[in-house]
mmCIF file with all atom_site columns, C-alpha atoms in Angstrom:
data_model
loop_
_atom_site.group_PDB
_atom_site.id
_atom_site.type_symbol
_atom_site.label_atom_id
_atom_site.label_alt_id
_atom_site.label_comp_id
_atom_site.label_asym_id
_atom_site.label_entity_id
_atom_site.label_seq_id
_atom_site.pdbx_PDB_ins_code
_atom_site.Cartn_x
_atom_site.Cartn_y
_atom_site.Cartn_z
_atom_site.occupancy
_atom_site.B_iso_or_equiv
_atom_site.pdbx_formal_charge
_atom_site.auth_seq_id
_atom_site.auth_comp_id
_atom_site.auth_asym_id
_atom_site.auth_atom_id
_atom_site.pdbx_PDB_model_num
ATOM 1   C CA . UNK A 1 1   ? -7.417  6.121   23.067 1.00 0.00 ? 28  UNK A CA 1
ATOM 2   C CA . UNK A 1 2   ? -6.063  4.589   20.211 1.00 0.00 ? 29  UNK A CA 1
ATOM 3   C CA . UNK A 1 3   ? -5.473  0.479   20.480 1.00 0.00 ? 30  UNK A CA 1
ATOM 4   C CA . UNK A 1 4   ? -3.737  -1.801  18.277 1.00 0.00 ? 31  UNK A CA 1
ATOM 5   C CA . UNK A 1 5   ? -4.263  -5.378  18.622 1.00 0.00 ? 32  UNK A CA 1
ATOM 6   C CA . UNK A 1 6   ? -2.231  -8.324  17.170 1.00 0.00 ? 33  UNK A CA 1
ATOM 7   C CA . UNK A 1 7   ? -2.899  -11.838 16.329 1.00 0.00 ? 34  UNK A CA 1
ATOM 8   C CA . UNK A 1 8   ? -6.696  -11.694 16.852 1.00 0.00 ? 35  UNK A CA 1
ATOM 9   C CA . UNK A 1 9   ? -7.013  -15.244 14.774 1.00 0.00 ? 36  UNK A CA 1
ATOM 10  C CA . UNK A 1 10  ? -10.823 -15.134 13.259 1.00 0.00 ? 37  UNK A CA 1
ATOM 11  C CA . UNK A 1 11  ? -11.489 -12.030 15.375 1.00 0.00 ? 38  UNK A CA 1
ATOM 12  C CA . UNK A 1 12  ? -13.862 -13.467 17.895 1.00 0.00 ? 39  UNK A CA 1
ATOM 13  C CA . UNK A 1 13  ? -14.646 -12.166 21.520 1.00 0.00 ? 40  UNK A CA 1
ATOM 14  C CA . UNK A 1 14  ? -12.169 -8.802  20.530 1.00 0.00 ? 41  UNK A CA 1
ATOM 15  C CA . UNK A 1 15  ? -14.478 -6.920  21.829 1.00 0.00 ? 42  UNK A CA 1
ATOM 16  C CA . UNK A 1 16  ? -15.368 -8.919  24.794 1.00 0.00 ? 43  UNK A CA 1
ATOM 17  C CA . UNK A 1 17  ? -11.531 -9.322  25.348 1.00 0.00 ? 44  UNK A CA 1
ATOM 18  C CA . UNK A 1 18  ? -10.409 -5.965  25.198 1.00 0.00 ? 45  UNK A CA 1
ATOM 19  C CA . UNK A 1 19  ? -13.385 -4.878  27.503 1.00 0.00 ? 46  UNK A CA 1
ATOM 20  C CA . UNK A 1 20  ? -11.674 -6.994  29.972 1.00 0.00 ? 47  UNK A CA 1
ATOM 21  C CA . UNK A 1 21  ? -8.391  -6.486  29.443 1.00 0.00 ? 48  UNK A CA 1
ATOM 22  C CA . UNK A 1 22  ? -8.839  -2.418  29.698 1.00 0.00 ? 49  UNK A CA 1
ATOM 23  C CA . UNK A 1 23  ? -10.895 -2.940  32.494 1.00 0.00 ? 50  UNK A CA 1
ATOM 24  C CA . UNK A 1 24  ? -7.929  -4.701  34.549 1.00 0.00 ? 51  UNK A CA 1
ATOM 25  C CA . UNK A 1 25  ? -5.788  -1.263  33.350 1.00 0.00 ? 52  UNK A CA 1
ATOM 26  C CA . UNK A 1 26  ? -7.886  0.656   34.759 1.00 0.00 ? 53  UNK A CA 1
ATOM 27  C CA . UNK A 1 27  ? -8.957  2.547   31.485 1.00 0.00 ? 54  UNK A CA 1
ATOM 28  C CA . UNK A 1 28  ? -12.771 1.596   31.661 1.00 0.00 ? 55  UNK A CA 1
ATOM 29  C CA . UNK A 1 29  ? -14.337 -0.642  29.133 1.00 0.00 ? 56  UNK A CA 1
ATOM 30  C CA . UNK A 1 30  ? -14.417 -0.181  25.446 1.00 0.00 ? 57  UNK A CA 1
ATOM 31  C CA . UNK A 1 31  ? -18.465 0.518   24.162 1.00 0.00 ? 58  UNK A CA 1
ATOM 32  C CA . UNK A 1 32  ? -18.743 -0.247  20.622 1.00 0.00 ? 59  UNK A CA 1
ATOM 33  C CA . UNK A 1 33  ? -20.948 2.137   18.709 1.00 0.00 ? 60  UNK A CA 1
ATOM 34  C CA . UNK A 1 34  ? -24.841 2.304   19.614 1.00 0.00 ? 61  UNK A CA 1
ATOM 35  C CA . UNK A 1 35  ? -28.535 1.847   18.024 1.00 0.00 ? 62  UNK A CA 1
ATOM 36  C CA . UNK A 1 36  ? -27.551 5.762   16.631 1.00 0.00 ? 63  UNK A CA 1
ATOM 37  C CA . UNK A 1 37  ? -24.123 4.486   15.175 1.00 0.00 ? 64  UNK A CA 1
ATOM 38  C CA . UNK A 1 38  ? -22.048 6.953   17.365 1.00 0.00 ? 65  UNK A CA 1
ATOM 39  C CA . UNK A 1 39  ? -18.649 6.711   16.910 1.00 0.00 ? 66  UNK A CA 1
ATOM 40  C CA . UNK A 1 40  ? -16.795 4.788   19.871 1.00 0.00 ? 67  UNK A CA 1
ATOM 41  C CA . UNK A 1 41  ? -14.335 6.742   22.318 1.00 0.00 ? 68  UNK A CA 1
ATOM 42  C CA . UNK A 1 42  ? -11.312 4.123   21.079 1.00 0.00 ? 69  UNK A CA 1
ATOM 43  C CA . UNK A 1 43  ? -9.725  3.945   17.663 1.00 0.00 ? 70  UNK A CA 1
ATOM 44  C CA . UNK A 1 44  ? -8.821  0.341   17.489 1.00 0.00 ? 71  UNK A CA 1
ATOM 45  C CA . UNK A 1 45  ? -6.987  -1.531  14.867 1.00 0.00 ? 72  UNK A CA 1
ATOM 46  C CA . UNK A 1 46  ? -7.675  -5.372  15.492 1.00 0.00 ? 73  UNK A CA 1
ATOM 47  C CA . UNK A 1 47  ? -5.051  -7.040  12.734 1.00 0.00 ? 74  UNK A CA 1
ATOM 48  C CA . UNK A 1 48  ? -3.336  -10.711 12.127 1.00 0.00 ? 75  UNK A CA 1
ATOM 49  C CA . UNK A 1 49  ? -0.593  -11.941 10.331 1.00 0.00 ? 76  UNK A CA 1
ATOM 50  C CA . UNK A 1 50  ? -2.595  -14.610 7.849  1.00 0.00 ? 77  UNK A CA 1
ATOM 51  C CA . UNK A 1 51  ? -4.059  -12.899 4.705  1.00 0.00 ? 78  UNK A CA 1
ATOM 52  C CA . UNK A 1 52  ? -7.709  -12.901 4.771  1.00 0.00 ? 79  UNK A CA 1
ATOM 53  C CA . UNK A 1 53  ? -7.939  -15.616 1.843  1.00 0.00 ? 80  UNK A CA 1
ATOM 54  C CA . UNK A 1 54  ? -5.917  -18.164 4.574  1.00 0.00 ? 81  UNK A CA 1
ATOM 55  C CA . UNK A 1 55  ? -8.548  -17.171 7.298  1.00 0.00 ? 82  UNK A CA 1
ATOM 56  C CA . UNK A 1 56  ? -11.120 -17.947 5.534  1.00 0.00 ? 83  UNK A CA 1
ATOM 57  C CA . UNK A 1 57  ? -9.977  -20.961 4.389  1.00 0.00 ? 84  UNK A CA 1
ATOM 58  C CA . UNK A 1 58  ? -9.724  -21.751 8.258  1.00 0.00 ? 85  UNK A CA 1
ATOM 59  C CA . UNK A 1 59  ? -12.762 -20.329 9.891  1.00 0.00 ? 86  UNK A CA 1
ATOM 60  C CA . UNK A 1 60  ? -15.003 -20.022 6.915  1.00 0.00 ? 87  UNK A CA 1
ATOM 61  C CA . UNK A 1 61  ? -18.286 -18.333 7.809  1.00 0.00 ? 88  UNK A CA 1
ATOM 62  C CA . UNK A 1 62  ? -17.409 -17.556 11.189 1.00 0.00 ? 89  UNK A CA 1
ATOM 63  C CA . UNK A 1 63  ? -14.422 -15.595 10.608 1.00 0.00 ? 90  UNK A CA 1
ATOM 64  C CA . UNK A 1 64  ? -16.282 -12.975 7.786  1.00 0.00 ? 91  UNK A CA 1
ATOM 65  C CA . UNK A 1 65  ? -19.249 -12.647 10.345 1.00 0.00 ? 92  UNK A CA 1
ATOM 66  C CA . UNK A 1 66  ? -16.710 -11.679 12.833 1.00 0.00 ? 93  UNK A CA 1
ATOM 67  C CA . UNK A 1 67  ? -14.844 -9.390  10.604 1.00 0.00 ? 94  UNK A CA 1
ATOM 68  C CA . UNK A 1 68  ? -18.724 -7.832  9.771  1.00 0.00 ? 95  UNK A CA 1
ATOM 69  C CA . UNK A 1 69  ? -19.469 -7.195  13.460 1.00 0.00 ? 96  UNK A CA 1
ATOM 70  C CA . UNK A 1 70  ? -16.250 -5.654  14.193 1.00 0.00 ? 97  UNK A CA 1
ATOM 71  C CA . UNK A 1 71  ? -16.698 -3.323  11.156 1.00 0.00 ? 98  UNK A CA 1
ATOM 72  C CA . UNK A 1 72  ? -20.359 -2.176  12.517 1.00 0.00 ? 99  UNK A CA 1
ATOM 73  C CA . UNK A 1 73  ? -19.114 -2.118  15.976 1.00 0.00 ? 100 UNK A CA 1
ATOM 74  C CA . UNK A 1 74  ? -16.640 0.582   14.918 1.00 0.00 ? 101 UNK A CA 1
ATOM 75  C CA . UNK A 1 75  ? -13.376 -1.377  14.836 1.00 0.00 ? 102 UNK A CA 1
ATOM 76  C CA . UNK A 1 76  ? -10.825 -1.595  12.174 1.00 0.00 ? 103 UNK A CA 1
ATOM 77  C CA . UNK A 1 77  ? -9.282  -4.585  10.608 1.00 0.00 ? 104 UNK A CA 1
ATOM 78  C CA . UNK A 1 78  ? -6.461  -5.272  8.984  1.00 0.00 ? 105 UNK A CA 1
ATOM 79  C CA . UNK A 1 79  ? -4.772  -8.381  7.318  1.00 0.00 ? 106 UNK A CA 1
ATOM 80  C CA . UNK A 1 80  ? -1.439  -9.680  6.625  1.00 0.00 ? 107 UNK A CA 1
ATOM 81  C CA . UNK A 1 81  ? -0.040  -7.496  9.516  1.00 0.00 ? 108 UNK A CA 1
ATOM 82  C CA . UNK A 1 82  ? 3.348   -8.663  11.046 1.00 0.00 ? 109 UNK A CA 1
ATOM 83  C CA . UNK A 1 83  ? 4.144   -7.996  15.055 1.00 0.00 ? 110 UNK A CA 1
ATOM 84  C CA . UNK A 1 84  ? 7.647   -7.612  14.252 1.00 0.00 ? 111 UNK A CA 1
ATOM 85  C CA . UNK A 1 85  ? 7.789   -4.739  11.583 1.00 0.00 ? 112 UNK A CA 1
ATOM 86  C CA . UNK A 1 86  ? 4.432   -2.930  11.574 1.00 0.00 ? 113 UNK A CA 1
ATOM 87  C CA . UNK A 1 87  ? 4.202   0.440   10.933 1.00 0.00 ? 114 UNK A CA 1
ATOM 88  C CA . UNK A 1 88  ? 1.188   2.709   11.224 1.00 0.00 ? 115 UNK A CA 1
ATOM 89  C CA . UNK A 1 89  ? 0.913   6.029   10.618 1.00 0.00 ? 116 UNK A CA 1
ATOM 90  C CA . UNK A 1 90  ? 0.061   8.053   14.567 1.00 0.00 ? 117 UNK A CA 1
ATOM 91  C CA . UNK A 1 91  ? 1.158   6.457   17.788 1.00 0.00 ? 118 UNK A CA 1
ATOM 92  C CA . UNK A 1 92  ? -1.110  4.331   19.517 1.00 0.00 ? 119 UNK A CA 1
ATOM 93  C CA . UNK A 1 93  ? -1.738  4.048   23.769 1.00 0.00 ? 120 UNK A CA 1
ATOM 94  C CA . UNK A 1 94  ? -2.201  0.247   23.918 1.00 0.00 ? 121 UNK A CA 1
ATOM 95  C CA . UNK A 1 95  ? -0.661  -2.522  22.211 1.00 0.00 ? 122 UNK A CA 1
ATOM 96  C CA . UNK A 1 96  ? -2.246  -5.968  22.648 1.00 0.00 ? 123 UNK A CA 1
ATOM 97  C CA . UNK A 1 97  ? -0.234  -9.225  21.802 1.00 0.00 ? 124 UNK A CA 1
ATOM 98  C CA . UNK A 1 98  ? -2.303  -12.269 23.591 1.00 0.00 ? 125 UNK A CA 1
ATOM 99  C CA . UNK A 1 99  ? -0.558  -15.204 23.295 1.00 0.00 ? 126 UNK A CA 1
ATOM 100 C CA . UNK A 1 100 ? 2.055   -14.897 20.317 1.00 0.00 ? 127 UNK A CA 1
ATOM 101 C CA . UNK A 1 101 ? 3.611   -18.007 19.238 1.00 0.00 ? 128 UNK A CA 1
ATOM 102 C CA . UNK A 1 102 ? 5.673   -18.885 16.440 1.00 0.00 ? 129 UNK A CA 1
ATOM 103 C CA . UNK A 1 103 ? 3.830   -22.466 16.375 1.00 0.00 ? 130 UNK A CA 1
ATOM 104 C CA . UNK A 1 104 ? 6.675   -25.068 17.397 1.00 0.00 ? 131 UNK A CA 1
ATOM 105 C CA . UNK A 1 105 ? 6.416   -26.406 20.830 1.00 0.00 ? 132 UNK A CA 1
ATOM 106 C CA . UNK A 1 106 ? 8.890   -29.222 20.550 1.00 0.00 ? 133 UNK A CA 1
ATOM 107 C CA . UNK A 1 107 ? 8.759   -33.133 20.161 1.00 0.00 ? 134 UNK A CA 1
ATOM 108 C CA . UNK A 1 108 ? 8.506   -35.458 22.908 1.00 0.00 ? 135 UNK A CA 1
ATOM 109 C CA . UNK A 1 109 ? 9.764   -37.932 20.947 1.00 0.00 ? 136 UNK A CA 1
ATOM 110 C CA . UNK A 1 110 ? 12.648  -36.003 20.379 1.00 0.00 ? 137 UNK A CA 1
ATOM 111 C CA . UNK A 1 111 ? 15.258  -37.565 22.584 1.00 0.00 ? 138 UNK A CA 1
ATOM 112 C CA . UNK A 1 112 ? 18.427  -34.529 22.211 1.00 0.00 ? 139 UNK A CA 1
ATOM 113 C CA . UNK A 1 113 ? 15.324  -32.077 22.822 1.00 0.00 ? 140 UNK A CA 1
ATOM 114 C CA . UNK A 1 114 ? 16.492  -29.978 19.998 1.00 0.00 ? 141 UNK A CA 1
ATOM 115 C CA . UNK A 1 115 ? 12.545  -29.251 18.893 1.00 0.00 ? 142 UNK A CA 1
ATOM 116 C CA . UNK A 1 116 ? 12.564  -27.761 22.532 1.00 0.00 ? 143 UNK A CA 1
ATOM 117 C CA . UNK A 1 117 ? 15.563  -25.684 22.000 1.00 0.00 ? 144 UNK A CA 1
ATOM 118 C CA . UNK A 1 118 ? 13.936  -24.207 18.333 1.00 0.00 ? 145 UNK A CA 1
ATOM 119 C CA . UNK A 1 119 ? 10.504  -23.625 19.799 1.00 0.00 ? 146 UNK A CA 1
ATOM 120 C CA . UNK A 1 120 ? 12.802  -21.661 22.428 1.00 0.00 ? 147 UNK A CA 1
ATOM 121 C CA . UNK A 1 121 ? 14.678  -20.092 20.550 1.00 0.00 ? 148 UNK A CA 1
ATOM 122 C CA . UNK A 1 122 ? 12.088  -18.784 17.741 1.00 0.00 ? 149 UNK A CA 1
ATOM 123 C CA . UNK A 1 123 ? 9.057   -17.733 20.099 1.00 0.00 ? 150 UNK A CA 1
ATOM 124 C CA . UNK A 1 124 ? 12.114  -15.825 22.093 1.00 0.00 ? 151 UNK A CA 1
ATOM 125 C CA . UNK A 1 125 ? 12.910  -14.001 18.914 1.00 0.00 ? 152 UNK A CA 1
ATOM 126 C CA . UNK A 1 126 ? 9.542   -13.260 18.233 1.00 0.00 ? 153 UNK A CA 1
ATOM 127 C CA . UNK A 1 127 ? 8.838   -11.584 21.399 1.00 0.00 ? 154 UNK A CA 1
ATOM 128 C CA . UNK A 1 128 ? 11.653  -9.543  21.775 1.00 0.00 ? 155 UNK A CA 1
ATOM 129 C CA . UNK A 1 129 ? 10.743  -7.933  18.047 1.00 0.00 ? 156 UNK A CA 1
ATOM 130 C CA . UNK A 1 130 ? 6.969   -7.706  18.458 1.00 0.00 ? 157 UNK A CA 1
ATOM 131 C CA . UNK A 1 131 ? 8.170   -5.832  21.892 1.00 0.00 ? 158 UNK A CA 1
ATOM 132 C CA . UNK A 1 132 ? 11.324  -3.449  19.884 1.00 0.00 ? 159 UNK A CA 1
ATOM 133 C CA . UNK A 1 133 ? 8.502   -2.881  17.277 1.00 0.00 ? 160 UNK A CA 1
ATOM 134 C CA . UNK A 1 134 ? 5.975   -1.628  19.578 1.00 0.00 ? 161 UNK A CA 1
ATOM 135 C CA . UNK A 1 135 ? 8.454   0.680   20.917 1.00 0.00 ? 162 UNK A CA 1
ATOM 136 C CA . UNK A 1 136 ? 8.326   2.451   17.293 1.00 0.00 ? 163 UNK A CA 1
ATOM 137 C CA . UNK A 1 137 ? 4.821   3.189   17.298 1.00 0.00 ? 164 UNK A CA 1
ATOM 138 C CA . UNK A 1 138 ? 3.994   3.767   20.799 1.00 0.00 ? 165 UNK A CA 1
ATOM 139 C CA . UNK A 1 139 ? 2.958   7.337   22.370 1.00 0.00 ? 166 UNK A CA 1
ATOM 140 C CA . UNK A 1 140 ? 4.616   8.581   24.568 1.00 0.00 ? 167 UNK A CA 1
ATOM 141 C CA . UNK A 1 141 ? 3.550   6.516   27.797 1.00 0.00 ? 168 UNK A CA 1
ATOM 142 C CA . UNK A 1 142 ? 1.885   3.692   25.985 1.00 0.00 ? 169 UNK A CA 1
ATOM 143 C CA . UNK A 1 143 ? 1.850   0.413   26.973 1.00 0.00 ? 170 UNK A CA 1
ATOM 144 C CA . UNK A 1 144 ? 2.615   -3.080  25.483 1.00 0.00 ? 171 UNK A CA 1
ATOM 145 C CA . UNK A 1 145 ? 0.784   -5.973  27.047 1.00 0.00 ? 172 UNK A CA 1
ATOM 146 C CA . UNK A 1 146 ? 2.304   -9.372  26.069 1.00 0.00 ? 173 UNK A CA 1
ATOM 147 C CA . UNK A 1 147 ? 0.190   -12.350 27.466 1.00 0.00 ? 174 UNK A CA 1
ATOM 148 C CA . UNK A 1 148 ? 0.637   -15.891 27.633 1.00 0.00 ? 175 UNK A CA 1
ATOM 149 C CA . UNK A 1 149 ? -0.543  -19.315 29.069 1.00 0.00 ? 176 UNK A CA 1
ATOM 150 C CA . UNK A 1 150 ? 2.351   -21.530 28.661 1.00 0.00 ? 177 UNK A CA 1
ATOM 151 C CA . UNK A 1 151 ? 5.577   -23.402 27.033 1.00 0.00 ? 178 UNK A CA 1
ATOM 152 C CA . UNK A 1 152 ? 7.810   -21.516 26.072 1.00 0.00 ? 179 UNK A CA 1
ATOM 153 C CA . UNK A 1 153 ? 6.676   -18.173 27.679 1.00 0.00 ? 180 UNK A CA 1
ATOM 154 C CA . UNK A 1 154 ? 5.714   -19.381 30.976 1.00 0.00 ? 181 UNK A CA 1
ATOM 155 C CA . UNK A 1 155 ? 6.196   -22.309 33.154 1.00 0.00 ? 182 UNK A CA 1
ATOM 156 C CA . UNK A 1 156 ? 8.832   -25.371 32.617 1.00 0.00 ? 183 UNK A CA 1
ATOM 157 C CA . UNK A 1 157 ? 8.717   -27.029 29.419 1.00 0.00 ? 184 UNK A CA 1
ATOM 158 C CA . UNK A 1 158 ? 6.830   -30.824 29.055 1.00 0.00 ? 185 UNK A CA 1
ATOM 159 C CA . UNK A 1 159 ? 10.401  -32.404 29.586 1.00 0.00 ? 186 UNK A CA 1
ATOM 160 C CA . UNK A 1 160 ? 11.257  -30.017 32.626 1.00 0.00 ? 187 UNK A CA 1
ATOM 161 C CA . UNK A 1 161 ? 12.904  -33.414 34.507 1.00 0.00 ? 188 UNK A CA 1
ATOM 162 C CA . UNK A 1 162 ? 15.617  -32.755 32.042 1.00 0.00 ? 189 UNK A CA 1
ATOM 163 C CA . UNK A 1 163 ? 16.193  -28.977 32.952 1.00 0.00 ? 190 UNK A CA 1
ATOM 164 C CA . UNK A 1 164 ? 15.475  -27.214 29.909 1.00 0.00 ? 191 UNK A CA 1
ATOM 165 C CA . UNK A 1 165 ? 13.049  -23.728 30.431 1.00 0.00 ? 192 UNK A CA 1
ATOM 166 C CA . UNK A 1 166 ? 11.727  -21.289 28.240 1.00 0.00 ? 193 UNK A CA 1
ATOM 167 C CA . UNK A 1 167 ? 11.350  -17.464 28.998 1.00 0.00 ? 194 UNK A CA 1
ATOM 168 C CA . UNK A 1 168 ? 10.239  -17.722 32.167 1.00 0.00 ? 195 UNK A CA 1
ATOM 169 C CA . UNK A 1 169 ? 7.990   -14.503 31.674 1.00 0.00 ? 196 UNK A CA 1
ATOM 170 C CA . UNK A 1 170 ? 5.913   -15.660 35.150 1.00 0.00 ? 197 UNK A CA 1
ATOM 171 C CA . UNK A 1 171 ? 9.166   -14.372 36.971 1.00 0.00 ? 198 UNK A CA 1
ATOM 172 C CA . UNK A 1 172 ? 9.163   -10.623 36.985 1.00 0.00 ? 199 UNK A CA 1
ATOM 173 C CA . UNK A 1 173 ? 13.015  -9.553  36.954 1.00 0.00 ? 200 UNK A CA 1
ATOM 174 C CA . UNK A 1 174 ? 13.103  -12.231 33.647 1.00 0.00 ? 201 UNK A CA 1
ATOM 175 C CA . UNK A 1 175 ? 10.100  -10.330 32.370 1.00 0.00 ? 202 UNK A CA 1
ATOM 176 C CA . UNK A 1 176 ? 11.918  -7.084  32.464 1.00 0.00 ? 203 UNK A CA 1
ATOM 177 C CA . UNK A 1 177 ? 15.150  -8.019  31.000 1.00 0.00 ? 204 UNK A CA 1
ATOM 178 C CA . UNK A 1 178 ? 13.225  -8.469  28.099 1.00 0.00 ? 205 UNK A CA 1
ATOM 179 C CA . UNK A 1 179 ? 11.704  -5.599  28.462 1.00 0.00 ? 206 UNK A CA 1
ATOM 180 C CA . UNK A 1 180 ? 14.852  -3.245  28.752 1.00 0.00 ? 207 UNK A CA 1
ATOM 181 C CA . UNK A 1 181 ? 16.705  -5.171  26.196 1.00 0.00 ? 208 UNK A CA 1
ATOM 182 C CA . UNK A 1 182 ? 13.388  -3.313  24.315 1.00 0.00 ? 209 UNK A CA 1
ATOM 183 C CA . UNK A 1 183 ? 13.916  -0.305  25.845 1.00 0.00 ? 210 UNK A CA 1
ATOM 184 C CA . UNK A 1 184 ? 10.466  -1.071  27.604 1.00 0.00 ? 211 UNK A CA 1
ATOM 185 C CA . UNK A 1 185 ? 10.146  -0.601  31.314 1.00 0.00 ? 212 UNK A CA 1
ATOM 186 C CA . UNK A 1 186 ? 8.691   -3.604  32.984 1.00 0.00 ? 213 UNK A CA 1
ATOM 187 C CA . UNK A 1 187 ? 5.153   -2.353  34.926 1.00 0.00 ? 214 UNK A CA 1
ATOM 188 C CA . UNK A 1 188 ? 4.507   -5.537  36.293 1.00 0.00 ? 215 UNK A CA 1
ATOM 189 C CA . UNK A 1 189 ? 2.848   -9.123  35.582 1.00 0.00 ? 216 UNK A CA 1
ATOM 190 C CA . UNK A 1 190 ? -1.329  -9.369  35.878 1.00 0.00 ? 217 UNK A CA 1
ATOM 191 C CA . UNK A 1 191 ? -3.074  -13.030 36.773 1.00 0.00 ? 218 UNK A CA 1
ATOM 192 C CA . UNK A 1 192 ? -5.733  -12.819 34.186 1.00 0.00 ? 219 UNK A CA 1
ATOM 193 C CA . UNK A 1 193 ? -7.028  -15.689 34.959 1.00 0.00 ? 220 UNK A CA 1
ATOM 194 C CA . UNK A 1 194 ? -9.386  -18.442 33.250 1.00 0.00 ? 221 UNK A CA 1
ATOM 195 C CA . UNK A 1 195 ? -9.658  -17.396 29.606 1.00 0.00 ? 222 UNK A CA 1
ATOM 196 C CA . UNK A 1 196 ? -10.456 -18.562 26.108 1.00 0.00 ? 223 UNK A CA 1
ATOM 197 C CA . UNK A 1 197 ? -7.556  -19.284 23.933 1.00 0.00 ? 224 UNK A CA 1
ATOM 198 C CA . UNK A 1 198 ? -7.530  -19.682 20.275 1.00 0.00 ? 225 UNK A CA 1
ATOM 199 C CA . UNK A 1 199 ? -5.437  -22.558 18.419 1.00 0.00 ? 226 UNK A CA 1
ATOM 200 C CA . UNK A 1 200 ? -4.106  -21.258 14.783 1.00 0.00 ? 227 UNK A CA 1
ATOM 201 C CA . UNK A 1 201 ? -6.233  -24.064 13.215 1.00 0.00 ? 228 UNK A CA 1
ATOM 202 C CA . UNK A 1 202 ? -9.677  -22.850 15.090 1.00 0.00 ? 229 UNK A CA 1
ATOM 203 C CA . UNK A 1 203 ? -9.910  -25.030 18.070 1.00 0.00 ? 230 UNK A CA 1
ATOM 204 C CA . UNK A 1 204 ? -10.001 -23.257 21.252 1.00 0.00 ? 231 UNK A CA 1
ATOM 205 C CA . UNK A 1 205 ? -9.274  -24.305 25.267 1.00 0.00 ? 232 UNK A CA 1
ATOM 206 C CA . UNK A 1 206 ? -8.958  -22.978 28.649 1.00 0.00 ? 233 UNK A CA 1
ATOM 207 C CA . UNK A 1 207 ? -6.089  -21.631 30.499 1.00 0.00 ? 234 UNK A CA 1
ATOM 208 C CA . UNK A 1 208 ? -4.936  -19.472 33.213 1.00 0.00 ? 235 UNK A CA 1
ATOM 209 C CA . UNK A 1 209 ? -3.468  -16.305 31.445 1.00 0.00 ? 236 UNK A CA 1
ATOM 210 C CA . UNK A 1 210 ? -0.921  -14.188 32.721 1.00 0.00 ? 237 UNK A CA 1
ATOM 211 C CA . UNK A 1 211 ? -0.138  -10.423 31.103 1.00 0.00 ? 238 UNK A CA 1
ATOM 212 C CA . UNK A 1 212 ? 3.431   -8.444  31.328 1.00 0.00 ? 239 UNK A CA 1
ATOM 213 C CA . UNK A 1 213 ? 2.954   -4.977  31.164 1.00 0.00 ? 240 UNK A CA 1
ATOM 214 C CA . UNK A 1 214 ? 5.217   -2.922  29.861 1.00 0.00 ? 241 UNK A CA 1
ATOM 215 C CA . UNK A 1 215 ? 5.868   1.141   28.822 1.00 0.00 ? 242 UNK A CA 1
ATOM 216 C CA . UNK A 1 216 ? 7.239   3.390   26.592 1.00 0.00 ? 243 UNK A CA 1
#
């Protein structure tokens, strides 16, 4: 099957990540090429949105070892590649966002909670074009996966005493509005768990991870 991925960072544990997340779809795992360099059974495109100059700039050594497995393991890479108006030639089965984020969570010294309202308000926007986007280039019965561990895509915000919420994604008829605004059909949400989640500037932490499945 053919798998695009988005926003893989420095491109650590994509293998390890996608094994587990197609394992919870019930497509198997992915098996990256062997000691005889057969080909794998996927076609995967693992891409981000920073050129590779900024990632290395970031990660440094890490990152191009990364990038070096992926390329012996059979695994494609590509920079400077935006969620919201990618186009690849072919359709692919499986589109994997984990965790986008525009990068504004909001002030808590902001009294009026208008840092809130933007981080809102721009993650929002980028979700519902990473999800009209992957309509474009899906086959016919692909799926999306969109995951997330927190403000604004799931749970109250830090300042929820004042009544102010995000996307709510957690809830399932809020996940597929979004969805069918899309023109996605909502499949359902999956508790992924514990997993490791990367910070833009290379740190990394624990959280519980939920997906929202959609399809073409």
């Amino acid at each position: 099957m053919r798998i695009l991925l988005y926003g893989c960072g420095d491109f650590s544990n994509v293998i390890e990540s996608l094994s587990f997340i197609k394992k919870e779809l019930g497509y198997g795992v992915f098996q990256p090429v062997d000691a005889e360099h057969e080909k794998p059974s996927d076609d995967v495109l693992a891409t981000e949105l920073r050129s590779e100059s900024e990632l290395r700039k970031v990660y440094g050594d890490v990152f191009a070892a990364n990038v070096k497995a992926l390329g012996e393991a059979g695994v494609a890479v590509e920079f400077e590649t935006d969620a919201t108006g990618h186009y690849s030639i072919g359709g692919f089965d499986l589109i994997i966002f984990r965790n986008p984020h525009t990068g504004t969570y909001g002030n808590s010294r902001d009294p009026g909670m208008s840092s809130y309202l933007e981080s809102s308000t721009t993650n929002q926007k980028l979700l519902m074009a990473a999800l009209a986007n992957s309509r474009k280039i899906l086959n016919p019965g692909g799926r999306v996966l969109i995951t997330a561990v927190g403000w604004p895509y799931i749970g109250k915000n830090p300042k929820g005493d004042l009544g102010l919420t995000g996307m709510q994604l957690e809830v399932p008829s809020f996940a597929a509005a979004y969805g069918e605004k899309a023109g996605l059909v909502h499949m359902g949400n999956l508790n992924l768990g514990k997993m490791w989640v990367a910070r833009n500037r290379g740190s990394t932490f624990v959280a519980d991870e939920i997906g929202i499945l959609y399809r073409i």
